Amino acid sequence: MVKNTNAVLRSIVLACVFCITAFSSFAAGVVDRSFGTDGSVRMPIGQQSILIDILFVPGGKIAAVSFSDYGVLNIARFNPNGQPDTTFGNQGLLSIPAPNFRVYAAAVLADGKILLGGSYFPGGNAVDFFLTRLNADGSPDTTFGSAGIVSINQGSFDVINRIAIQSDGKIVGAGYTSDAGGFQAVMRLNANGSLDPTFGGGISFFRFPPYPHSSPRQLQTVKILGDGSILTAAPINFAHPTGIALGIGIARLTSTGSLDQSFGTQGTSLASRPAPNGYNEIVDLELMPAGRFVAAYTSGVTVFEATGSFVRDLPFEATWITRMPGGNLLGAGDNPLPAARVGGIKVYTDQGIIGRASMTGRPFAAPDGRIILGRIDSITNELNLTALSRLTSQGTRMADFDRDDKTDLAIQRGSYFFAQKSGGGMTFNLQTFFGASVIPEMSEQRLPNLLLDRNTVVFAIRGIPNVSGGMYRRISESSGELYFGAIWGLAGDIPTGGDFDGNGQLDMTVFRPSDGVWYSIFGENDQFRFVSWGTAGDKPVPADYDYDGKTDFAVYRPSTGTWWIKRSSDGGSVAVKFGVAADIPVTGDYDADGRADLTVYRPSEGNWYQYLTTEGFRVIRFGLAGDIPVPGDYDGDGRHDIALYRGGVWYLLKSREGFAALTMPAIIGTTVDDVPVSTRYDQ
């Protein structure tokens, strides 16, 4: 075989020239390299500046609004390709001295005008509600308020933190006033800046229920619903059985400014989580289909019904969320506190995560489908914008026990499982983790697959003998109970991890090698389906090959070295010849573009043959005869890493951190019977 390697490679490449085009309808890569310089733009913005918002101006231009503690408002405007708009301000940057006001909110109107909100300091100790409007060229709009400014005094401290524009041009602002001990405040103004008297006289004041330890807090978000009602929220701290809880207060106001009595309890709804870090200052809301909405706050993300009733807590954190053009949510955790478990960019539904990127910055969903990450570097004092064409498909994360987006080291030793968490270096025995009643049945089965989805809802273990099924589902974790649901499959079935219906959760799915049929139960109601895709002898290689957030049914046929893929995006199929009979398929997303790459490991040579959707064909020499391929994302950058297991040592070729050789702790040791928990389904 080695002597004919070149011939084999030529046949593979020629086959792929014609077959790989089925995957090339999407732009390559996560970063949009056509934006700015290699995907990013930088612009000096001034010391101690805070990014307020990124606005997508009609015509495709992008405006980044920031405010400096030195009292300077900066608006940087860029063309759609990321180049500075030299027709705006000074080579794309408009700087306005603002010693008497602070800006906390921004919005763009259909005509390109920019509306800003915050606080105004008229003199003395007074702090007033403040709004101003700029023309599209950055000049003051003198038709708004008084010479372009609206200032309203209510209490000794008044502030607008978020603004929204109704379809009729009226302006809604949400914030706070210190008047009479403090109130949450929502105001509505006409397009010319005058208060709308049909909205409670122009300003609506209310308080959330007086829970212990709670106090009036500033509203930090506002959404206008289809019927003209208004949804808004503020962070709230109050007593909890486990200590101080960080939560949110959500209120819905009618179109006339009164609390909507049909929402929650007399117009308000509350949610909370214990938060040991004691920090809860960021709140964001986004609307979902069927009237549901999602609230993000420092300590959690919660889904609500339109009525304000609690639906579920999502097992991840995001401090900022926004809705993407297709309806999915875009979220980011960018909390500066080390104790807060937030970070990175995520795309998700109200069920779970479907995409991610290990990057920092506040995300903004552009109308053209791109994601713009914005941040200000506190060291260089530069505005930094990065454009992403998409995020890495989430699917299921295997052997990620601490949910840090990194594959952990895990082995089976007889009836025991051991894992070393990458996040904290901790080790634990999975015999206790899974329940003693399950473990004895595993002792005779080599190379089980342990699949872990991001929601820690579903666990699957391959091929448990002497029982009717081959998969177990773990229902509950938060209560500390180890409860396993129905067994799924038959002896000899191969469990296959994947999110085949795109709801962000791993589906109970097995592939039956004897007849080439996939059997699944999926969704919240455990719907059943079967798909005939494959023949006897095929190896299952499910993955997201077309970047639609769903796992595709796919098999590798060793007899012909052919990949047969059934696309979930359009129901079509493709056959790609890539490999030879003795190759081991090790599919994964090795280039972080959200699509699985065709990859095989050839034990006889120690070579990895890959066809990356962004870079094309490559060969990597890494391995010896007898090594077990165990690819995974060991450094958390969204790329599968080439990895091998050999005699108790994991040899890793990390895409971000380079080569590493890792072992389990000495207290666990190594035996000849140790088997790595693999990301493959066919072992």
XYZ file of C-alpha atoms in Angstrom:
683
model
C 0.000 0.000 0.000
C 2.780 2.410 0.830
C 4.409 1.968 -2.589
C 1.154 3.048 -4.253
C 0.479 5.986 -1.960
C 0.861 8.609 -4.670
C -1.541 6.813 -6.934
C -4.034 6.481 -4.140
C -3.730 10.169 -3.331
C -4.241 11.144 -6.962
C -7.417 9.071 -7.122
C -8.673 10.568 -3.887
C -8.018 14.120 -5.001
C -9.615 13.555 -8.409
C -12.681 12.035 -6.780
C -13.000 14.945 -4.403
C -12.665 17.570 -7.135
C -16.064 16.470 -8.380
C -17.695 15.421 -5.154
C -16.717 18.048 -2.623
C -18.586 20.803 -4.456
C -21.710 19.682 -2.652
C -20.317 21.309 0.472
C -19.029 24.568 -1.015
C -22.187 26.699 -1.060
C -21.129 28.437 2.155
C -18.345 30.969 2.482
C -15.230 29.456 3.957
C -14.149 30.045 7.501
C -15.536 31.593 10.640
C -13.785 34.934 10.119
C -14.927 36.977 7.126
C -11.523 37.736 5.601
C -13.027 40.301 3.207
C -13.827 42.581 6.146
C -11.191 45.189 7.011
C -7.734 43.643 7.199
C -8.002 39.880 7.313
C -11.361 40.052 9.065
C -10.814 42.866 11.577
C -10.549 46.647 11.811
C -8.895 48.757 14.478
C -9.332 52.464 15.158
C -7.927 54.642 17.992
C -10.921 55.731 20.035
C -9.674 57.515 23.170
C -8.873 56.591 26.750
C -11.364 54.918 29.063
C -13.975 54.532 26.330
C -16.918 52.148 26.685
C -18.608 50.555 23.684
C -22.270 51.565 23.826
C -23.682 49.925 20.709
C -23.047 48.959 17.114
C -25.649 50.257 14.684
C -26.344 48.954 11.210
C -27.066 52.048 9.173
C -29.342 51.820 6.107
C -27.171 51.166 3.079
C -25.013 48.571 4.816
C -22.730 50.884 6.787
C -21.725 50.111 10.369
C -21.560 52.700 13.152
C -19.831 51.965 16.460
C -20.920 54.278 19.290
C -18.668 54.685 22.333
C -18.377 57.129 25.212
C -15.281 58.131 27.147
C -15.133 58.843 30.862
C -13.330 62.010 29.811
C -16.612 63.254 28.367
C -16.209 62.535 24.645
C -18.791 60.877 22.413
C -17.204 58.897 19.569
C -19.021 57.514 16.546
C -16.903 55.476 14.131
C -18.558 54.630 10.833
C -17.392 51.948 8.426
C -18.365 50.808 4.963
C -19.798 47.262 4.631
C -16.289 45.941 3.824
C -14.910 47.297 7.094
C -13.018 50.221 5.604
C -13.536 53.573 7.396
C -16.240 55.746 5.853
C -14.106 58.775 5.004
C -17.216 60.871 4.245
C -18.150 60.780 7.928
C -16.422 62.894 10.606
C -12.632 62.898 10.424
C -11.733 59.964 8.184
C -14.605 57.943 9.597
C -14.476 59.068 13.249
C -16.769 61.740 14.687
C -15.721 62.975 18.150
C -18.061 65.283 20.072
C -17.029 66.853 23.390
C -19.754 66.103 25.919
C -18.824 67.489 29.343
C -22.466 67.819 30.448
C -23.954 64.482 29.465
C -23.309 60.730 29.464
C -24.476 58.306 26.776
C -25.646 54.768 27.640
C -27.975 53.905 24.742
C -28.120 54.296 20.974
C -30.467 53.464 18.110
C -30.564 54.154 14.391
C -33.643 55.366 12.508
C -34.778 54.303 9.065
C -33.436 57.564 7.571
C -29.969 56.985 9.047
C -30.322 59.452 11.916
C -28.823 58.325 15.227
C -30.680 58.631 18.533
C -28.692 58.688 21.790
C -29.884 58.423 25.385
C -28.407 58.742 28.858
C -28.120 61.464 31.511
C -27.682 65.238 31.415
C -25.949 67.385 34.054
C -27.477 70.894 33.976
C -25.526 72.059 37.009
C -25.386 71.507 40.734
C -26.261 67.975 41.800
C -29.072 67.425 39.296
C -28.958 64.550 36.809
C -31.749 64.530 34.194
C -33.129 62.164 31.584
C -31.341 62.931 28.325
C -31.932 62.277 24.616
C -30.290 63.747 21.538
C -30.589 63.054 17.833
C -27.958 63.435 15.124
C -28.456 63.687 11.399
C -26.983 60.997 9.187
C -23.876 63.144 8.679
C -23.363 63.490 12.459
C -24.625 67.059 12.810
C -27.232 67.904 15.506
C -30.827 67.398 14.396
C -32.340 70.748 15.396
C -35.872 69.482 14.662
C -35.627 67.258 17.731
C -36.412 68.751 21.158
C -34.589 72.008 21.771
C -31.706 72.380 19.294
C -31.447 68.581 19.077
C -31.626 67.859 22.837
C -34.350 66.630 25.207
C -33.691 67.011 28.933
C -36.290 66.005 31.544
C -35.938 66.467 35.294
C -37.863 64.056 37.503
C -35.660 63.313 40.527
C -32.173 64.078 41.731
C -30.854 61.242 39.536
C -32.508 60.274 36.254
C -31.068 57.997 33.559
C -32.027 56.300 30.283
C -30.174 53.022 29.718
C -31.861 51.613 26.607
C -33.996 53.027 23.808
C -36.181 51.473 21.116
C -38.073 52.902 18.159
C -41.710 52.008 17.487
C -42.914 51.390 13.953
C -44.736 54.760 14.059
C -41.510 56.597 14.935
C -42.264 57.096 18.616
C -39.350 56.633 20.999
C -39.368 54.391 24.076
C -36.689 54.796 26.734
C -36.125 52.660 29.828
C -34.143 53.589 32.902
C -34.547 54.843 36.457
C -35.380 57.813 38.625
C -34.421 58.410 42.259
C -37.642 60.346 42.862
C -39.548 59.274 46.021
C -37.070 56.579 46.947
C -36.504 55.222 43.468
C -38.632 53.938 40.613
C -38.102 51.999 37.432
C -39.021 54.398 34.644
C -40.253 53.927 31.075
C -40.989 56.954 28.900
C -42.450 57.389 25.451
C -41.816 60.406 23.269
C -43.150 61.546 19.952
C -40.790 61.644 16.994
C -40.093 65.352 17.623
C -38.919 64.664 21.194
C -42.053 65.765 23.077
C -43.494 63.469 25.742
C -46.401 61.330 24.525
C -49.336 62.200 26.825
C -51.188 58.982 25.856
C -48.506 56.981 27.672
C -49.253 57.678 31.340
C -48.572 61.340 30.802
C -45.332 60.494 28.999
C -43.451 58.588 31.733
C -44.552 55.430 33.555
C -43.095 54.714 37.009
C -43.306 51.407 38.871
C -41.483 49.177 41.321
C -40.893 45.457 41.361
C -42.289 43.576 44.395
C -40.337 44.289 47.610
C -38.543 40.992 47.997
C -36.055 40.800 50.871
C -32.794 42.513 50.012
C -34.218 43.930 46.822
C -34.104 47.581 45.918
C -35.155 49.652 42.926
C -32.645 48.989 40.168
C -32.148 50.547 36.799
C -33.994 49.102 33.824
C -31.377 47.955 31.360
C -33.301 46.683 28.365
C -36.521 47.339 26.476
C -38.416 45.548 23.709
C -41.535 46.681 21.836
C -44.008 43.871 21.158
C -46.259 43.518 18.140
C -49.344 44.789 19.956
C -47.562 47.935 21.135
C -46.926 46.693 24.660
C -43.458 47.069 26.133
C -41.209 44.491 27.793
C -38.434 45.677 30.091
C -36.186 44.269 32.826
C -33.772 45.142 35.628
C -31.321 43.137 37.769
C -32.513 42.359 41.302
C -30.726 40.835 44.287
C -32.849 39.113 46.915
C -32.805 36.387 49.544
C -32.495 32.767 48.487
C -32.299 29.529 50.525
C -28.676 29.119 49.425
C -27.765 32.736 50.079
C -28.057 35.928 48.075
C -29.547 35.234 44.658
C -29.015 37.261 41.547
C -32.053 37.588 39.437
C -34.099 39.711 37.133
C -37.327 41.569 37.398
C -39.335 41.669 34.182
C -42.266 43.969 33.566
C -44.729 44.343 30.711
C -46.478 47.635 30.152
C -49.514 48.206 27.992
C -49.419 50.622 25.080
C -50.868 53.237 27.447
C -48.092 52.872 30.035
C -49.775 50.856 32.794
C -48.528 47.503 34.082
C -50.159 44.700 32.099
C -52.128 42.764 34.725
C -52.247 39.668 32.480
C -48.475 39.327 32.688
C -46.832 37.489 35.575
C -48.088 38.743 38.920
C -49.784 42.096 38.433
C -47.544 42.958 35.528
C -44.159 41.699 36.751
C -42.263 38.415 36.758
C -39.116 37.366 38.621
C -36.398 34.761 38.105
C -33.240 34.076 40.046
C -30.242 31.823 40.501
C -27.691 31.524 43.294
C -24.603 33.496 42.325
C -21.538 33.141 44.556
C -19.676 35.907 42.724
C -22.248 38.405 43.938
C -22.418 40.319 40.687
C -25.473 40.945 38.552
C -25.486 44.134 36.540
C -26.183 43.128 32.954
C -29.656 42.238 31.748
C -30.829 41.681 28.207
C -34.054 40.452 26.626
C -34.828 39.013 23.235
C -38.070 37.871 21.679
C -38.681 34.355 20.400
C -41.386 32.726 18.255
C -44.848 32.099 19.684
C -44.484 35.010 22.082
C -41.768 33.447 24.201
C -38.816 35.523 25.257
C -35.347 34.869 26.661
C -33.729 36.841 29.463
C -29.961 36.924 29.894
C -28.315 38.085 33.082
C -24.933 37.588 34.648
C -25.873 34.436 36.509
C -28.023 32.741 33.898
C -30.239 32.572 30.829
C -33.948 31.882 31.309
C -36.781 31.174 28.890
C -40.247 32.624 29.631
C -43.695 32.188 28.151
C -45.397 35.265 26.728
C -47.418 35.426 29.946
C -44.243 35.821 32.024
C -44.318 32.301 33.430
C -41.044 30.423 33.807
C -40.238 27.788 31.153
C -36.664 26.658 31.820
C -33.202 27.761 32.771
C -30.683 27.183 30.026
C -27.434 25.516 31.163
C -25.138 28.220 29.891
C -24.542 31.890 30.549
C -24.740 34.949 28.339
C -24.684 38.584 29.315
C -25.720 39.924 25.910
C -28.216 38.456 23.469
C -29.704 39.548 20.169
C -31.841 37.939 17.512
C -30.292 36.912 14.231
C -32.015 37.348 10.853
C -33.008 33.656 10.733
C -34.637 33.794 14.178
C -31.934 32.122 16.269
C -30.379 33.953 19.192
C -26.847 35.264 19.347
C -25.363 35.512 22.814
C -22.087 36.314 24.489
C -20.602 35.969 27.913
C -18.075 38.708 28.399
C -18.008 39.096 32.167
C -14.700 40.469 33.461
C -15.034 38.656 36.772
C -12.902 35.480 36.911
C -15.473 33.674 39.033
C -18.226 34.155 36.493
C -18.614 31.168 34.153
C -19.333 33.182 31.044
C -17.258 33.720 27.972
C -17.226 33.203 24.257
C -19.855 33.698 21.579
C -22.818 31.372 21.147
C -25.731 30.876 18.777
C -28.675 29.100 20.309
C -32.396 28.471 20.207
C -34.572 28.461 23.310
C -33.584 24.782 23.632
C -29.810 24.854 23.511
C -26.624 25.911 21.792
C -26.190 25.271 18.071
C -23.007 27.227 17.417
C -20.081 28.756 19.239
C -16.810 30.643 18.944
C -14.078 30.939 21.561
C -13.726 34.691 21.136
C -14.368 37.748 23.273
C -16.391 40.804 22.510
C -19.994 41.856 22.347
C -21.770 40.259 19.377
C -24.087 42.076 16.992
C -26.189 40.385 14.329
C -25.802 42.161 11.008
C -28.745 42.186 8.566
C -26.640 40.291 6.008
C -26.192 37.337 8.385
C -22.685 38.176 9.536
C -21.750 38.514 13.180
C -19.844 41.642 14.179
C -17.833 41.390 17.382
C -17.106 44.715 18.989
C -14.789 45.572 21.854
C -12.469 48.345 23.007
C -8.966 47.358 24.009
C -8.319 49.005 27.379
C -4.554 48.885 26.837
C -4.267 50.253 23.299
C -7.478 52.340 23.518
C -8.538 51.006 20.134
C -11.944 50.053 18.848
C -11.752 46.517 17.467
C -14.399 45.075 15.138
C -14.228 41.511 13.830
C -16.618 40.046 11.273
C -17.601 36.377 11.451
C -19.361 34.655 8.608
C -20.651 31.962 10.981
C -19.875 30.114 14.164
C -18.611 26.615 14.644
C -21.472 24.151 14.773
C -22.008 22.999 18.338
C -23.721 19.645 17.975
C -22.573 17.387 20.791
C -19.374 17.721 22.747
C -17.971 14.351 23.626
C -16.225 13.657 26.882
C -16.561 17.301 27.969
C -17.436 16.673 31.604
C -16.814 20.163 32.954
C -18.543 22.018 30.090
C -15.569 24.204 29.227
C -15.715 23.334 25.493
C -12.599 21.183 25.795
C -12.401 17.422 25.354
C -11.341 15.751 28.601
C -9.155 12.699 29.089
C -11.266 9.649 29.917
C -10.693 5.915 30.063
C -12.606 2.738 30.800
C -10.970 0.134 33.022
C -13.183 -2.913 33.241
C -16.341 -1.749 34.978
C -14.888 1.659 35.915
C -14.606 4.967 34.130
C -12.079 7.654 35.000
C -11.952 11.186 33.654
C -9.653 14.147 34.091
C -11.388 17.483 33.659
C -9.463 19.992 31.573
C -11.016 22.963 33.344
C -9.854 22.148 36.857
C -7.608 19.128 36.526
C -9.995 17.157 38.699
C -10.493 13.436 38.427
C -13.510 11.407 39.252
C -14.774 7.858 39.031
C -17.676 7.474 36.661
C -18.886 4.329 38.410
C -20.484 6.637 40.948
C -21.282 9.156 38.249
C -23.434 6.699 36.368
C -24.762 4.541 39.156
C -23.488 1.183 40.362
C -26.422 -0.714 38.886
C -25.341 0.107 35.354
C -21.629 -0.522 35.618
C -21.477 -4.328 35.973
C -23.240 -4.759 32.670
C -20.473 -2.772 30.977
C -17.572 -4.806 32.219
C -17.435 -7.138 29.252
C -17.855 -4.463 26.604
C -14.717 -2.909 25.201
C -14.504 0.617 23.883
C -17.839 2.037 24.905
C -18.798 5.462 23.711
C -19.778 7.946 26.306
C -21.526 10.877 24.705
C -22.200 14.098 26.527
C -24.296 16.882 25.138
C -23.965 20.523 26.134
C -27.118 20.421 28.231
C -25.905 17.417 30.271
C -29.247 15.786 29.603
C -28.355 12.752 27.555
C -25.639 10.182 28.117
C -25.202 7.210 25.858
C -23.120 4.096 26.389
C -22.430 1.756 23.554
C -23.376 -1.845 23.261
C -24.252 -2.886 26.784
C -24.504 -6.678 26.687
C -27.216 -8.815 28.206
C -29.787 -6.061 28.098
C -32.310 -5.128 25.475
C -30.831 -1.783 24.636
C -27.574 -0.066 23.886
C -28.166 3.458 25.204
C -29.027 4.947 28.564
C -30.377 8.424 29.042
C -29.689 10.354 32.182
C -32.652 12.579 32.962
C -31.653 14.609 35.991
C -28.440 16.151 37.213
C -29.366 19.313 39.101
C -31.093 17.399 41.891
C -28.043 15.236 42.453
C -30.016 12.109 41.626
C -28.778 9.534 39.127
C -31.882 8.654 37.235
C -31.661 6.824 33.941
C -34.519 6.795 31.538
C -35.462 4.288 28.895
C -32.905 1.992 27.329
C -32.790 2.464 23.577
C -31.591 0.018 20.967
C -30.651 -3.634 20.725
C -27.521 -5.575 21.506
C -24.993 -4.885 18.753
C -26.422 -1.465 17.892
C -23.970 1.407 17.694
C -25.112 4.559 19.508
C -24.385 7.680 17.482
C -24.143 11.064 19.085
C -25.729 13.938 17.296
C -28.427 16.562 17.231
C -30.435 15.335 14.275
C -33.428 17.643 14.795
C -31.455 20.822 15.548
C -32.886 21.578 19.005
C -29.471 21.758 20.672
C -29.798 18.430 22.496
C -28.282 15.039 21.797
C -30.849 12.609 20.369
C -31.119 8.979 21.404
C -30.019 7.398 18.126
C -28.514 4.016 17.246
C -27.199 2.633 13.971
C -27.931 -1.040 13.335
C -25.040 -2.477 11.297
C -27.028 -5.556 10.326
C -29.570 -3.619 8.238
C -28.146 -0.084 7.880
C -31.084 1.563 9.671
C -30.879 4.458 12.149
C -33.396 4.414 14.997
C -34.035 7.650 16.927
C -36.115 9.128 19.671
C -35.832 12.892 19.706
C -37.446 16.112 20.851
C -39.099 16.963 24.124
C -41.829 14.367 23.557
C -39.519 11.503 22.528
C -40.795 11.200 18.985
C -39.748 8.054 17.133
C -38.327 7.800 13.661
C -36.136 5.507 11.638
C -33.993 6.303 8.608
C -32.570 3.723 6.240
C -29.136 4.999 5.307
C -26.379 2.456 4.885
C -25.757 -1.230 4.361
C -24.229 -4.063 6.359
C -20.577 -3.324 7.104
C -20.899 0.464 6.965
C -19.490 2.598 9.778
C -21.602 5.493 11.062
C -19.971 8.931 10.744
C -22.761 11.388 11.662
C -21.816 15.057 11.746
C -22.973 18.449 10.515
C -21.600 18.479 6.973
C -23.780 21.300 5.604
C -23.752 23.766 8.506
C -27.448 23.955 9.312
C -27.146 23.187 13.033
C -28.316 19.596 12.518
C -26.356 16.359 12.476
C -26.505 14.586 9.111
C -26.936 10.839 8.713
C -23.725 9.562 7.170
C -21.791 6.314 6.790
C -18.335 5.339 5.676
C -18.165 2.221 3.461
C -14.755 0.578 3.931
C -15.189 -1.766 0.969
C -15.125 1.184 -1.446
C -13.637 3.938 0.717
C -16.769 6.009 0.125
C -18.604 8.476 2.377
C -22.368 8.489 1.929
C -23.938 11.639 3.380
C -27.616 12.531 3.635
C -27.884 16.308 4.040
C -30.422 17.563 6.561
C -30.502 21.039 4.974
C -32.232 19.998 1.743
C -32.766 16.220 1.953
C -30.213 15.618 -0.799
C -27.322 13.199 -0.672
C -23.743 12.957 -1.811
C -21.221 10.160 -2.195
C -17.546 11.048 -1.810
C -14.724 8.577 -2.360
C -12.073 9.394 0.206
C -10.066 6.601 1.773
C -9.178 2.945 1.391
C -10.465 -0.227 3.056
C -8.112 -0.234 6.042
C -8.604 3.454 6.907
C -10.349 4.566 10.084
C -12.837 7.433 9.529
C -12.296 10.229 12.058
C -14.574 13.006 10.889
C -14.608 16.333 12.706
C -14.475 20.071 12.171
C -10.722 20.550 11.855
C -10.851 24.067 10.351
C -13.613 25.629 12.532
C -15.916 26.598 9.688
C -18.925 24.777 11.134
C -18.810 21.878 8.673
C -17.412 18.428 9.258
C -14.293 17.593 7.270
C -13.637 14.269 5.582
C -10.773 12.676 7.488
C -9.334 9.179 7.736
C -6.479 7.767 9.787
C -4.329 5.144 8.066
C -2.792 2.921 10.769
C -0.307 1.272 8.406
C 1.337 4.635 7.700
C 0.480 6.733 10.740
C -0.964 9.348 8.348
C -4.086 11.495 8.656
C -5.650 12.198 5.257
C -7.997 15.157 5.251
C -10.097 17.173 2.884
C -10.870 20.412 4.696
C -13.802 22.461 3.423
C -11.730 25.650 3.705
C -8.245 24.504 2.761
C -8.631 21.426 0.615
C -6.494 18.297 0.756
C -3.683 17.763 3.261
C -1.739 14.882 4.826
C -0.371 14.956 8.373
C 2.075 12.371 9.660
C 1.172 11.675 13.276
C 1.025 8.194 14.751
C 2.404 4.682 14.881
C 0.972 1.256 14.180
C -1.369 0.255 16.996
C -2.272 3.798 18.039
C -5.928 4.559 18.677
C -7.142 7.814 17.085
C -9.037 9.978 19.599
C -9.637 13.363 17.914
C -11.420 16.062 19.876
C -11.240 19.751 20.721
C -8.664 19.612 23.501
C -7.821 23.331 23.540
C -11.332 24.750 23.109
C -10.783 26.743 19.925
C -13.639 25.155 17.993
C -11.332 22.946 15.921
C -10.943 19.200 16.205
C -7.382 18.331 17.119
C -5.473 15.374 15.760
C -4.923 13.039 18.690
C -3.836 9.469 19.467
C -3.899 7.202 22.500
C -0.923 4.912 23.101
C -0.301 2.875 26.243
C -1.803 5.324 28.726
C -0.581 8.480 26.968
C -2.635 10.909 24.911
C -0.527 12.395 22.131
C -2.200 15.596 20.995
C -1.518 17.918 18.086
C -3.556 20.879 19.277
C -4.545 23.373 16.620
C -3.946 26.329 18.934
C -1.444 25.113 21.530
C 0.670 22.657 19.550
C 1.993 19.268 20.616
C 1.291 17.783 24.037
C 1.661 14.376 25.653
C -0.742 13.880 28.566
C -1.379 11.112 31.056
C -3.884 10.474 33.782
C -2.785 11.198 37.382
C -0.463 8.713 39.046
C -3.143 7.791 41.562
C -5.098 6.254 38.720
C -2.157 4.785 36.863
C -2.351 2.713 33.723
C -3.153 -0.909 32.934
C -3.099 -2.862 29.721
C -6.873 -3.056 29.843
C -7.372 0.709 29.830
C -9.337 1.917 26.839
C -9.826 5.589 25.924
C -13.350 6.886 25.791
C -13.471 7.649 22.116
C -15.258 10.140 19.924
C -15.705 7.403 17.346
C -18.826 5.327 16.995
C -17.512 2.219 15.308
C -15.056 0.850 17.864
